[in-house]
Amino acid sequence: MKTSIAIIGAGIAGITLGRNLSAHADVTVFEKSRGLGGRMANRRREGFSFDHGAQYFTARSPAFRSVAEDAIKAGHAGIWPKAVHTLKADGLVTDTRPPEPRYIGLPAMSGFANGLAVELEIRKEATVARLAASGDGWVLSDNEDKDLGRFDLVISTAPAPQTIRLIPETFAGNAALKTVEMSGCFTLMIGLDAPLDPGFDAARIEDPVLSWIAVEASKPGRSEKTALTIHSRNDWAEANLERDRGEVQAEMLQSLKRLLGRDFSTAAWLDLHRWRYANVEQAVGEPFLFDDDLGLGACGDWCLGNRVEAAVESATALSERLITRLRGA
Ligand SMILES: Cc1cc2nc3c(=O)[nH]c(=O)nc-3n(C[C@H](O)[C@H](O)[C@H](O)COP(=O)(O)OP(=O)(O)OC[C@H]3O[C@@H](n4cnc5c(N)ncnc54)[C@H](O)[C@@H]3O)c2cc1C
């Protein structure tokens, strides 16, 4: 009988692990949300489409580049943006660096994960809340104590602060997990009735409150309705995490008005998302954590750095380790 493996989380790390392991084991992925992709996220409202998490990803390793290029051929990914300018209080600084391919999902950021996950067994809206030792394996249960099944090996790809809450104290990687620091982010989503050309598709922002702005309609395969996605700075989000959402939104709109000279407070659509764990401030510095005796592991961007590609690299390294173990089993 094949070894059974539970993967917690269907972000890019969980999906990469699942794809790499499914030829070697019986893999089930548990995802607490309705959609796949984790922080590679999209929100659609009133005909507006916002990629409110990761903006684009790079693929510097040949293996991941070939995954990204295959996704382009399959229609699940595209190239965007051509340039990332810098928006400052005194105007726009044009990006003159030689372009490096930057990828996005199609028809939305989550489309990349959806495309990669087609053959995986994924249980959506299934939050893993507890792991209980059972013989040589683990029994998983959800928030209502519903049994989610027994598995030989369990891997968490949830952000490190959430993995700590899930995984038993005896896990050999616990000390390393506790060194991880992650910061939050607020994302402001603005939908407009009329087209808008601010003179850029995407820009980093130098500002005490804001850090990034994207014009959604400039992306391939998106809705043509004008939508802007704006990220706060991570340090500003950390300082304002528990503040009233209306005040957070008002301060972000005020900063945008200063930068673009336009008031968006009466826009057709306004929405705010709070990411509690957006950015990796302090990574583990090892590609993954795995406890051979307990049959428990953890991986994700927080092992290596703050990027989609770091999450892929972490999951790839752990899957190689697990395949070696499965071959010896
Ligand atoms: C606002 C923002 C902007 C970003 N911009 C960029 C960018 O431009 N470029 C870039 O490369 N990276 C960017 N990133 C970072 C990038 O999104 C992450 O590095 C990457 O997506 C992490 O993937 P992951 O699979 O490790 O984690 P996640 O995507 O967080 O996946 C973890 C999954 O686990 C699920 N989960 C958690 N707990 C449980 C549980 N108990 N039971 C079941 N499921 C659970 C979650 O719902 C989630 O789907 C950005 C992130 C944010 C938030």
mmCIF file of C-alpha atoms and ligand atoms in Angstrom:
data_model
loop_
_atom_site.group_PDB
_atom_site.id
_atom_site.type_symbol
_atom_site.label_atom_id
_atom_site.label_comp_id
_atom_site.label_asym_id
_atom_site.label_seq_id
_atom_site.Cartn_x
_atom_site.Cartn_y
_atom_site.Cartn_z
ATOM 1 C CA MET A 1 0.000 0.000 0.000
ATOM 2 C CA LYS A 2 1.186 3.499 -0.822
ATOM 3 C CA THR A 3 2.165 5.866 1.972
ATOM 4 C CA SER A 4 -0.603 8.394 2.686
ATOM 5 C CA ILE A 5 0.394 12.046 2.953
ATOM 6 C CA ALA A 6 -1.737 14.967 4.143
ATOM 7 C CA ILE A 7 -0.663 18.399 2.934
ATOM 8 C CA ILE A 8 -2.099 21.352 4.826
ATOM 9 C CA GLY A 9 -2.638 24.345 2.527
ATOM 10 C CA ALA A 10 -3.231 24.702 -1.226
ATOM 11 C CA GLY A 11 -1.009 27.728 -1.786
ATOM 12 C CA ILE A 12 1.809 27.394 -4.295
ATOM 13 C CA ALA A 13 3.949 25.427 -1.778
ATOM 14 C CA GLY A 14 1.203 22.866 -1.047
ATOM 15 C CA ILE A 15 0.340 22.469 -4.720
ATOM 16 C CA THR A 16 4.013 22.077 -5.722
ATOM 17 C CA LEU A 17 4.474 19.416 -3.024
ATOM 18 C CA GLY A 18 1.298 17.619 -4.086
ATOM 19 C CA ARG A 19 2.341 17.545 -7.746
ATOM 20 C CA ASN A 20 5.825 16.277 -6.953
ATOM 21 C CA LEU A 21 4.636 13.586 -4.528
ATOM 22 C CA SER A 22 1.501 12.238 -6.165
ATOM 23 C CA ALA A 23 3.370 9.644 -8.269
ATOM 24 C CA HIS A 24 4.994 8.269 -5.102
ATOM 25 C CA ALA A 25 2.230 8.425 -2.455
ATOM 26 C CA ASP A 26 -1.497 8.878 -1.858
ATOM 27 C CA VAL A 27 -1.698 12.631 -1.420
ATOM 28 C CA THR A 28 -4.616 14.642 -0.015
ATOM 29 C CA VAL A 29 -4.413 18.434 0.205
ATOM 30 C CA PHE A 30 -6.548 20.244 2.802
ATOM 31 C CA GLU A 31 -7.369 23.909 2.156
ATOM 32 C CA LYS A 32 -9.348 26.034 4.556
ATOM 33 C CA SER A 33 -10.563 28.492 1.869
ATOM 34 C CA ARG A 34 -12.974 27.984 -1.017
ATOM 35 C CA GLY A 35 -10.278 28.798 -3.578
ATOM 36 C CA LEU A 36 -6.725 27.666 -4.300
ATOM 37 C CA GLY A 37 -3.517 29.685 -4.441
ATOM 38 C CA GLY A 38 -3.296 31.073 -0.883
ATOM 39 C CA ARG A 39 -1.614 34.458 -1.086
ATOM 40 C CA MET A 40 -1.655 34.226 -4.920
ATOM 41 C CA ALA A 41 -5.199 35.464 -4.626
ATOM 42 C CA ASN A 42 -7.947 37.163 -6.620
ATOM 43 C CA ARG A 43 -11.199 38.830 -5.649
ATOM 44 C CA ARG A 44 -14.024 39.563 -8.104
ATOM 45 C CA ARG A 45 -16.796 41.977 -7.178
ATOM 46 C CA GLU A 46 -19.357 43.809 -9.314
ATOM 47 C CA GLY A 47 -17.436 42.953 -12.495
ATOM 48 C CA PHE A 48 -14.152 44.265 -11.046
ATOM 49 C CA SER A 49 -11.216 41.879 -10.676
ATOM 50 C CA PHE A 50 -8.411 42.434 -8.170
ATOM 51 C CA ASP A 51 -5.289 40.354 -7.595
ATOM 52 C CA HIS A 52 -5.167 41.411 -3.962
ATOM 53 C CA GLY A 53 -2.187 39.275 -2.863
ATOM 54 C CA ALA A 54 1.003 38.532 -4.829
ATOM 55 C CA GLN A 55 1.389 40.851 -7.814
ATOM 56 C CA TYR A 56 3.682 38.866 -10.072
ATOM 57 C CA PHE A 57 6.356 36.226 -9.674
ATOM 58 C CA THR A 58 9.768 35.588 -11.094
ATOM 59 C CA ALA A 59 11.105 32.189 -12.128
ATOM 60 C CA ARG A 60 14.869 32.277 -11.931
ATOM 61 C CA SER A 61 15.480 28.527 -11.556
ATOM 62 C CA PRO A 62 15.293 26.605 -14.859
ATOM 63 C CA ALA A 63 12.848 24.074 -13.351
ATOM 64 C CA PHE A 64 10.348 26.716 -12.198
ATOM 65 C CA ARG A 65 10.800 28.708 -15.402
ATOM 66 C CA SER A 66 9.757 25.647 -17.365
ATOM 67 C CA VAL A 67 6.656 25.249 -15.090
ATOM 68 C CA ALA A 68 5.808 28.920 -15.731
ATOM 69 C CA GLU A 69 6.385 28.642 -19.489
ATOM 70 C CA ASP A 70 4.216 25.484 -19.650
ATOM 71 C CA ALA A 71 1.505 27.400 -17.768
ATOM 72 C CA ILE A 72 1.687 30.150 -20.414
ATOM 73 C CA LYS A 73 1.217 27.534 -23.158
ATOM 74 C CA ALA A 74 -1.752 26.059 -21.265
ATOM 75 C CA GLY A 75 -3.316 29.527 -20.838
ATOM 76 C CA HIS A 76 -2.870 29.650 -17.046
ATOM 77 C CA ALA A 77 -0.158 32.313 -16.957
ATOM 78 C CA GLY A 78 0.934 35.442 -18.768
ATOM 79 C CA ILE A 79 3.683 38.041 -18.635
ATOM 80 C CA TRP A 80 3.116 41.304 -16.712
ATOM 81 C CA PRO A 81 4.247 44.013 -16.087
ATOM 82 C CA LYS A 82 6.859 45.101 -18.611
ATOM 83 C CA ALA A 83 8.180 47.700 -16.186
ATOM 84 C CA VAL A 84 7.812 48.559 -12.508
ATOM 85 C CA HIS A 85 8.130 52.331 -12.103
ATOM 86 C CA THR A 86 8.536 54.191 -8.825
ATOM 87 C CA LEU A 87 5.928 56.665 -7.642
ATOM 88 C CA LYS A 88 7.168 59.375 -5.283
ATOM 89 C CA ALA A 89 5.676 62.542 -3.816
ATOM 90 C CA ASP A 90 7.424 64.555 -6.548
ATOM 91 C CA GLY A 91 6.393 62.331 -9.455
ATOM 92 C CA LEU A 92 7.058 59.094 -11.330
ATOM 93 C CA VAL A 93 10.551 57.677 -11.828
ATOM 94 C CA THR A 94 10.680 55.531 -14.955
ATOM 95 C CA ASP A 95 12.037 51.993 -14.685
ATOM 96 C CA THR A 96 14.965 51.685 -17.096
ATOM 97 C CA ARG A 97 16.321 48.329 -15.842
ATOM 98 C CA PRO A 98 16.513 45.542 -18.427
ATOM 99 C CA PRO A 99 13.242 43.619 -18.111
ATOM 100 C CA GLU A 100 13.239 40.228 -16.366
ATOM 101 C CA PRO A 101 10.228 38.023 -17.199
ATOM 102 C CA ARG A 102 7.544 38.550 -14.584
ATOM 103 C CA TYR A 103 4.637 36.122 -14.551
ATOM 104 C CA ILE A 104 1.008 36.365 -13.450
ATOM 105 C CA GLY A 105 -1.814 33.815 -13.364
ATOM 106 C CA LEU A 106 -4.622 33.802 -15.957
ATOM 107 C CA PRO A 107 -7.492 34.670 -15.970
ATOM 108 C CA ALA A 108 -6.530 35.860 -12.467
ATOM 109 C CA MET A 109 -3.550 35.326 -10.163
ATOM 110 C CA SER A 110 -5.187 32.233 -8.644
ATOM 111 C CA GLY A 111 -5.439 30.753 -12.171
ATOM 112 C CA PHE A 112 -1.784 29.702 -12.002
ATOM 113 C CA ALA A 113 -2.447 27.543 -8.921
ATOM 114 C CA ASN A 114 -5.721 26.236 -10.352
ATOM 115 C CA GLY A 115 -3.921 25.157 -13.530
ATOM 116 C CA LEU A 116 -1.221 23.312 -11.589
ATOM 117 C CA ALA A 117 -3.693 21.613 -9.263
ATOM 118 C CA VAL A 118 -6.013 19.948 -11.792
ATOM 119 C CA GLU A 119 -4.988 16.399 -10.990
ATOM 120 C CA LEU A 120 -4.665 16.771 -7.226
ATOM 121 C CA GLU A 121 -7.137 15.589 -4.638
ATOM 122 C CA ILE A 122 -7.920 18.786 -2.776
ATOM 123 C CA ARG A 123 -10.454 19.083 0.021
ATOM 124 C CA LYS A 124 -11.560 22.714 0.037
ATOM 125 C CA GLU A 125 -13.127 24.508 2.997
ATOM 126 C CA ALA A 126 -11.401 21.949 5.220
ATOM 127 C CA THR A 127 -9.475 23.599 8.043
ATOM 128 C CA VAL A 128 -7.050 21.293 9.797
ATOM 129 C CA ALA A 129 -7.271 22.268 13.469
ATOM 130 C CA ARG A 130 -5.623 19.319 15.251
ATOM 131 C CA LEU A 131 -3.145 16.506 14.707
ATOM 132 C CA ALA A 132 -3.366 13.500 17.049
ATOM 133 C CA ALA A 133 -0.747 10.738 17.037
ATOM 134 C CA SER A 134 -2.205 7.403 15.953
ATOM 135 C CA GLY A 135 0.155 4.416 15.750
ATOM 136 C CA ASP A 136 2.760 5.330 13.133
ATOM 137 C CA GLY A 137 0.686 8.165 11.741
ATOM 138 C CA TRP A 138 -1.576 11.113 12.488
ATOM 139 C CA VAL A 139 -5.323 11.642 12.683
ATOM 140 C CA LEU A 140 -6.425 15.071 11.486
ATOM 141 C CA SER A 141 -9.541 16.850 12.678
ATOM 142 C CA ASP A 142 -11.188 20.178 11.945
ATOM 143 C CA ASN A 143 -12.496 23.004 14.156
ATOM 144 C CA GLU A 144 -15.650 21.036 14.954
ATOM 145 C CA ASP A 145 -13.652 17.916 15.837
ATOM 146 C CA LYS A 146 -14.750 16.247 12.600
ATOM 147 C CA ASP A 147 -12.353 13.457 11.633
ATOM 148 C CA LEU A 148 -10.489 14.355 8.406
ATOM 149 C CA GLY A 149 -8.715 11.006 8.151
ATOM 150 C CA ARG A 150 -5.542 9.189 9.151
ATOM 151 C CA PHE A 151 -2.259 9.769 7.315
ATOM 152 C CA ASP A 152 1.252 8.325 7.534
ATOM 153 C CA LEU A 153 2.929 11.704 6.978
ATOM 154 C CA VAL A 154 1.672 15.255 7.476
ATOM 155 C CA ILE A 155 3.190 18.409 5.969
ATOM 156 C CA SER A 156 2.042 21.920 6.867
ATOM 157 C CA THR A 157 2.479 24.729 4.347
ATOM 158 C CA ALA A 158 0.491 27.247 6.406
ATOM 159 C CA PRO A 159 2.399 30.445 7.308
ATOM 160 C CA ALA A 160 4.839 29.729 10.166
ATOM 161 C CA PRO A 161 2.764 31.389 12.949
ATOM 162 C CA GLN A 162 -0.208 29.192 11.938
ATOM 163 C CA THR A 163 1.948 26.069 11.566
ATOM 164 C CA ILE A 164 3.229 26.566 15.150
ATOM 165 C CA ARG A 165 -0.342 26.539 16.450
ATOM 166 C CA LEU A 166 -1.071 23.296 14.588
ATOM 167 C CA ILE A 167 1.977 21.144 14.949
ATOM 168 C CA PRO A 168 2.817 19.218 18.173
ATOM 169 C CA GLU A 169 5.383 20.755 20.579
ATOM 170 C CA THR A 170 7.573 17.672 20.097
ATOM 171 C CA PHE A 171 8.199 18.550 16.411
ATOM 172 C CA ALA A 172 11.969 18.802 15.869
ATOM 173 C CA GLY A 173 11.540 21.955 13.781
ATOM 174 C CA ASN A 174 9.725 23.908 16.498
ATOM 175 C CA ALA A 175 12.712 26.018 17.590
ATOM 176 C CA ALA A 176 13.367 27.040 13.957
ATOM 177 C CA LEU A 177 9.648 27.776 13.398
ATOM 178 C CA LYS A 178 9.686 30.173 16.333
ATOM 179 C CA THR A 179 12.452 32.268 14.750
ATOM 180 C CA VAL A 180 10.249 33.204 11.768
ATOM 181 C CA GLU A 181 8.862 36.738 11.657
ATOM 182 C CA MET A 182 6.047 37.695 9.298
ATOM 183 C CA SER A 183 4.372 41.067 8.827
ATOM 184 C CA GLY A 184 0.911 42.099 7.658
ATOM 185 C CA CYS A 185 -0.356 44.177 4.756
ATOM 186 C CA PHE A 186 -3.556 46.081 3.937
ATOM 187 C CA THR A 187 -4.797 45.918 0.348
ATOM 188 C CA LEU A 188 -7.089 48.655 -0.918
ATOM 189 C CA MET A 189 -9.220 47.756 -3.956
ATOM 190 C CA ILE A 190 -10.753 50.560 -6.031
ATOM 191 C CA GLY A 191 -13.200 50.040 -8.899
ATOM 192 C CA LEU A 192 -13.962 52.954 -11.246
ATOM 193 C CA ASP A 193 -16.776 53.679 -13.721
ATOM 194 C CA ALA A 194 -14.456 55.279 -16.289
ATOM 195 C CA PRO A 195 -11.058 54.297 -17.741
ATOM 196 C CA LEU A 196 -7.995 55.737 -16.037
ATOM 197 C CA ASP A 197 -4.457 56.047 -17.369
ATOM 198 C CA PRO A 198 -2.154 57.096 -14.544
ATOM 199 C CA GLY A 199 0.893 56.722 -16.853
ATOM 200 C CA PHE A 200 2.011 53.303 -15.557
ATOM 201 C CA ASP A 201 0.790 49.698 -15.291
ATOM 202 C CA ALA A 202 2.510 49.039 -11.983
ATOM 203 C CA ALA A 203 4.588 51.111 -9.597
ATOM 204 C CA ARG A 204 6.387 50.764 -6.314
ATOM 205 C CA ILE A 205 5.454 53.648 -4.049
ATOM 206 C CA GLU A 206 7.808 55.572 -1.798
ATOM 207 C CA ASP A 207 5.476 56.792 0.915
ATOM 208 C CA PRO A 208 5.017 56.384 4.692
ATOM 209 C CA VAL A 209 1.719 54.463 4.152
ATOM 210 C CA LEU A 210 1.638 52.896 0.661
ATOM 211 C CA SER A 211 4.082 50.593 -1.119
ATOM 212 C CA TRP A 212 2.523 49.414 -4.419
ATOM 213 C CA ILE A 213 -0.114 50.218 -7.044
ATOM 214 C CA ALA A 214 -1.305 48.136 -10.005
ATOM 215 C CA VAL A 215 -3.735 48.945 -12.803
ATOM 216 C CA GLU A 216 -5.624 45.664 -13.177
ATOM 217 C CA ALA A 217 -6.907 46.310 -16.733
ATOM 218 C CA SER A 218 -3.297 46.540 -17.964
ATOM 219 C CA LYS A 219 -2.859 42.802 -17.278
ATOM 220 C CA PRO A 220 -3.488 40.251 -20.014
ATOM 221 C CA GLY A 221 -6.796 38.395 -19.843
ATOM 222 C CA ARG A 222 -8.427 40.640 -17.222
ATOM 223 C CA SER A 223 -11.751 42.419 -17.063
ATOM 224 C CA GLU A 224 -11.554 45.756 -18.869
ATOM 225 C CA LYS A 225 -13.294 47.520 -16.013
ATOM 226 C CA THR A 226 -10.879 49.934 -14.368
ATOM 227 C CA ALA A 227 -9.624 48.552 -11.109
ATOM 228 C CA LEU A 228 -6.684 49.609 -8.947
ATOM 229 C CA THR A 229 -4.993 47.397 -6.369
ATOM 230 C CA ILE A 230 -2.956 49.242 -3.744
ATOM 231 C CA HIS A 231 -0.817 47.697 -1.004
ATOM 232 C CA SER A 232 0.165 49.399 2.216
ATOM 233 C CA ARG A 233 3.685 49.211 3.538
ATOM 234 C CA ASN A 234 4.224 46.195 5.782
ATOM 235 C CA ASP A 235 5.585 48.240 8.711
ATOM 236 C CA TRP A 236 2.597 50.607 8.501
ATOM 237 C CA ALA A 237 0.217 47.621 8.423
ATOM 238 C CA GLU A 238 1.891 46.094 11.483
ATOM 239 C CA ALA A 239 1.429 49.365 13.392
ATOM 240 C CA ASN A 240 -2.234 49.593 12.335
ATOM 241 C CA LEU A 241 -3.347 45.938 12.271
ATOM 242 C CA GLU A 242 -6.056 46.276 14.916
ATOM 243 C CA ARG A 243 -7.196 49.764 13.924
ATOM 244 C CA ASP A 244 -10.733 50.467 12.692
ATOM 245 C CA ARG A 245 -10.914 49.360 9.016
ATOM 246 C CA GLY A 246 -12.707 52.586 7.966
ATOM 247 C CA GLU A 247 -9.828 54.664 9.365
ATOM 248 C CA VAL A 248 -7.229 52.468 7.650
ATOM 249 C CA GLN A 249 -9.026 52.831 4.316
ATOM 250 C CA ALA A 250 -9.387 56.608 4.747
ATOM 251 C CA GLU A 251 -5.673 57.035 5.471
ATOM 252 C CA MET A 252 -4.695 54.908 2.453
ATOM 253 C CA LEU A 253 -7.044 56.968 0.229
ATOM 254 C CA GLN A 254 -5.545 60.172 1.592
ATOM 255 C CA SER A 255 -2.012 59.024 0.720
ATOM 256 C CA LEU A 256 -3.158 58.060 -2.771
ATOM 257 C CA LYS A 257 -4.702 61.496 -3.262
ATOM 258 C CA ARG A 258 -1.385 63.090 -2.303
ATOM 259 C CA LEU A 259 0.457 60.917 -4.830
ATOM 260 C CA LEU A 260 -1.967 60.902 -7.797
ATOM 261 C CA GLY A 261 -3.759 64.200 -7.167
ATOM 262 C CA ARG A 262 -7.121 62.466 -7.265
ATOM 263 C CA ASP A 263 -9.700 61.631 -4.624
ATOM 264 C CA PHE A 264 -11.030 58.062 -4.948
ATOM 265 C CA SER A 265 -13.197 58.107 -1.819
ATOM 266 C CA THR A 266 -16.437 58.137 -3.866
ATOM 267 C CA ALA A 267 -15.299 55.432 -6.334
ATOM 268 C CA ALA A 268 -17.878 52.940 -7.655
ATOM 269 C CA TRP A 269 -16.262 50.164 -5.596
ATOM 270 C CA LEU A 270 -14.047 50.329 -2.525
ATOM 271 C CA ASP A 271 -12.872 47.373 -0.482
ATOM 272 C CA LEU A 272 -10.098 46.648 2.004
ATOM 273 C CA HIS A 273 -8.404 43.337 2.788
ATOM 274 C CA ARG A 274 -6.190 42.705 5.787
ATOM 275 C CA TRP A 275 -3.398 40.174 5.387
ATOM 276 C CA ARG A 276 -2.315 39.095 8.867
ATOM 277 C CA TYR A 277 0.702 37.186 7.502
ATOM 278 C CA ALA A 278 1.752 38.703 4.170
ATOM 279 C CA ASN A 279 5.470 39.205 4.168
ATOM 280 C CA VAL A 280 8.406 37.171 5.499
ATOM 281 C CA GLU A 281 10.618 39.504 7.555
ATOM 282 C CA GLN A 282 12.824 36.764 9.022
ATOM 283 C CA ALA A 283 13.029 33.400 7.242
ATOM 284 C CA VAL A 284 14.261 30.106 8.710
ATOM 285 C CA GLY A 285 17.214 30.078 6.322
ATOM 286 C CA GLU A 286 16.819 26.333 5.657
ATOM 287 C CA PRO A 287 14.771 25.013 2.724
ATOM 288 C CA PHE A 288 12.300 23.012 4.885
ATOM 289 C CA LEU A 289 11.704 21.461 8.300
ATOM 290 C CA PHE A 290 11.192 17.711 8.600
ATOM 291 C CA ASP A 291 11.037 15.382 11.597
ATOM 292 C CA ASP A 292 11.832 11.889 10.320
ATOM 293 C CA ASP A 293 10.789 10.162 13.563
ATOM 294 C CA LEU A 294 7.405 11.861 13.863
ATOM 295 C CA GLY A 295 6.685 11.878 10.109
ATOM 296 C CA LEU A 296 5.898 15.595 10.237
ATOM 297 C CA GLY A 297 7.209 18.401 8.070
ATOM 298 C CA ALA A 298 6.668 22.034 7.171
ATOM 299 C CA CYS A 299 7.617 24.256 4.242
ATOM 300 C CA GLY A 300 6.613 27.480 2.514
ATOM 301 C CA ASP A 301 7.995 30.888 1.633
ATOM 302 C CA TRP A 302 8.856 31.519 5.292
ATOM 303 C CA CYS A 303 11.676 28.953 5.045
ATOM 304 C CA LEU A 304 13.664 30.851 2.399
ATOM 305 C CA GLY A 305 12.251 34.306 1.732
ATOM 306 C CA ASN A 306 9.391 36.432 0.732
ATOM 307 C CA ARG A 307 8.501 35.316 -2.765
ATOM 308 C CA VAL A 308 6.407 32.848 -4.683
ATOM 309 C CA GLU A 309 9.603 31.341 -6.033
ATOM 310 C CA ALA A 310 10.957 30.841 -2.501
ATOM 311 C CA ALA A 311 7.800 28.872 -1.629
ATOM 312 C CA VAL A 312 8.293 26.709 -4.730
ATOM 313 C CA GLU A 313 11.968 26.157 -3.915
ATOM 314 C CA SER A 314 11.110 25.160 -0.337
ATOM 315 C CA ALA A 315 8.390 22.714 -1.423
ATOM 316 C CA THR A 316 10.622 21.232 -4.128
ATOM 317 C CA ALA A 317 13.445 20.600 -1.648
ATOM 318 C CA LEU A 318 11.076 18.920 0.834
ATOM 319 C CA SER A 319 9.493 16.773 -1.865
ATOM 320 C CA GLU A 320 12.952 15.528 -2.897
ATOM 321 C CA ARG A 321 13.649 14.616 0.744
ATOM 322 C CA LEU A 322 10.297 12.810 1.038
ATOM 323 C CA ILE A 323 10.747 10.905 -2.231
ATOM 324 C CA THR A 324 14.086 9.595 -0.930
ATOM 325 C CA ARG A 325 12.318 8.434 2.244
ATOM 326 C CA LEU A 326 9.437 6.864 0.308
ATOM 327 C CA ARG A 327 11.850 4.967 -1.956
ATOM 328 C CA GLY A 328 13.545 3.528 1.134
ATOM 329 C CA ALA A 329 10.175 2.593 2.741
HETATM 330 C C1 LIG B 1 -0.061 41.487 -0.368
HETATM 331 C C2 LIG B 1 0.983 40.520 -0.858
HETATM 332 C C3 LIG B 1 1.792 40.855 -1.934
HETATM 333 C C4 LIG B 1 2.759 39.938 -2.400
HETATM 334 N N1 LIG B 1 3.481 40.239 -3.511
HETATM 335 C C5 LIG B 1 4.318 39.314 -4.037
HETATM 336 C C6 LIG B 1 4.944 39.530 -5.284
HETATM 337 O O1 LIG B 1 4.691 40.535 -5.954
HETATM 338 N N2 LIG B 1 5.818 38.573 -5.746
HETATM 339 C C7 LIG B 1 6.062 37.415 -5.065
HETATM 340 O O2 LIG B 1 6.825 36.565 -5.540
HETATM 341 N N3 LIG B 1 5.457 37.178 -3.870
HETATM 342 C C8 LIG B 1 4.591 38.096 -3.363
HETATM 343 N N4 LIG B 1 3.935 37.833 -2.184
HETATM 344 C C9 LIG B 1 4.313 36.658 -1.429
HETATM 345 C C10 LIG B 1 3.709 35.380 -2.044
HETATM 346 O O3 LIG B 1 2.323 35.535 -2.181
HETATM 347 C C11 LIG B 1 4.041 34.230 -1.103
HETATM 348 O O4 LIG B 1 5.444 34.145 -0.935
HETATM 349 C C12 LIG B 1 3.552 32.860 -1.625
HETATM 350 O O5 LIG B 1 2.303 32.948 -2.251
HETATM 351 C C13 LIG B 1 3.524 31.913 -0.425
HETATM 352 O O6 LIG B 1 3.028 30.650 -0.827
HETATM 353 P P1 LIG B 1 2.844 29.492 0.274
HETATM 354 O O7 LIG B 1 2.229 28.355 -0.414
HETATM 355 O O8 LIG B 1 4.136 29.319 1.005
HETATM 356 O O9 LIG B 1 1.841 30.121 1.374
HETATM 357 P P2 LIG B 1 0.312 30.565 1.219
HETATM 358 O O10 LIG B 1 0.044 31.122 -0.126
HETATM 359 O O11 LIG B 1 0.022 31.431 2.398
HETATM 360 O O12 LIG B 1 -0.492 29.196 1.341
HETATM 361 C C14 LIG B 1 -0.828 28.616 2.561
HETATM 362 C C15 LIG B 1 -2.215 28.005 2.424
HETATM 363 O O13 LIG B 1 -2.524 27.286 3.621
HETATM 364 C C16 LIG B 1 -3.896 27.466 3.903
HETATM 365 N N5 LIG B 1 -4.058 27.144 5.329
HETATM 366 C C17 LIG B 1 -3.538 27.805 6.386
HETATM 367 N N6 LIG B 1 -3.865 27.196 7.535
HETATM 368 C C18 LIG B 1 -4.621 26.117 7.189
HETATM 369 C C19 LIG B 1 -5.264 25.093 7.944
HETATM 370 N N7 LIG B 1 -5.196 25.058 9.275
HETATM 371 N N8 LIG B 1 -5.982 24.139 7.279
HETATM 372 C C20 LIG B 1 -6.071 24.168 5.897
HETATM 373 N N9 LIG B 1 -5.471 25.127 5.155
HETATM 374 C C21 LIG B 1 -4.766 26.082 5.780
HETATM 375 C C22 LIG B 1 -4.134 28.919 3.539
HETATM 376 O O14 LIG B 1 -5.527 29.188 3.352
HETATM 377 C C23 LIG B 1 -3.317 29.044 2.260
HETATM 378 O O15 LIG B 1 -4.087 28.736 1.115
HETATM 379 C C24 LIG B 1 2.936 38.704 -1.728
HETATM 380 C C25 LIG B 1 2.087 38.363 -0.667
HETATM 381 C C26 LIG B 1 1.104 39.246 -0.244
HETATM 382 C C27 LIG B 1 0.163 38.843 0.856
#
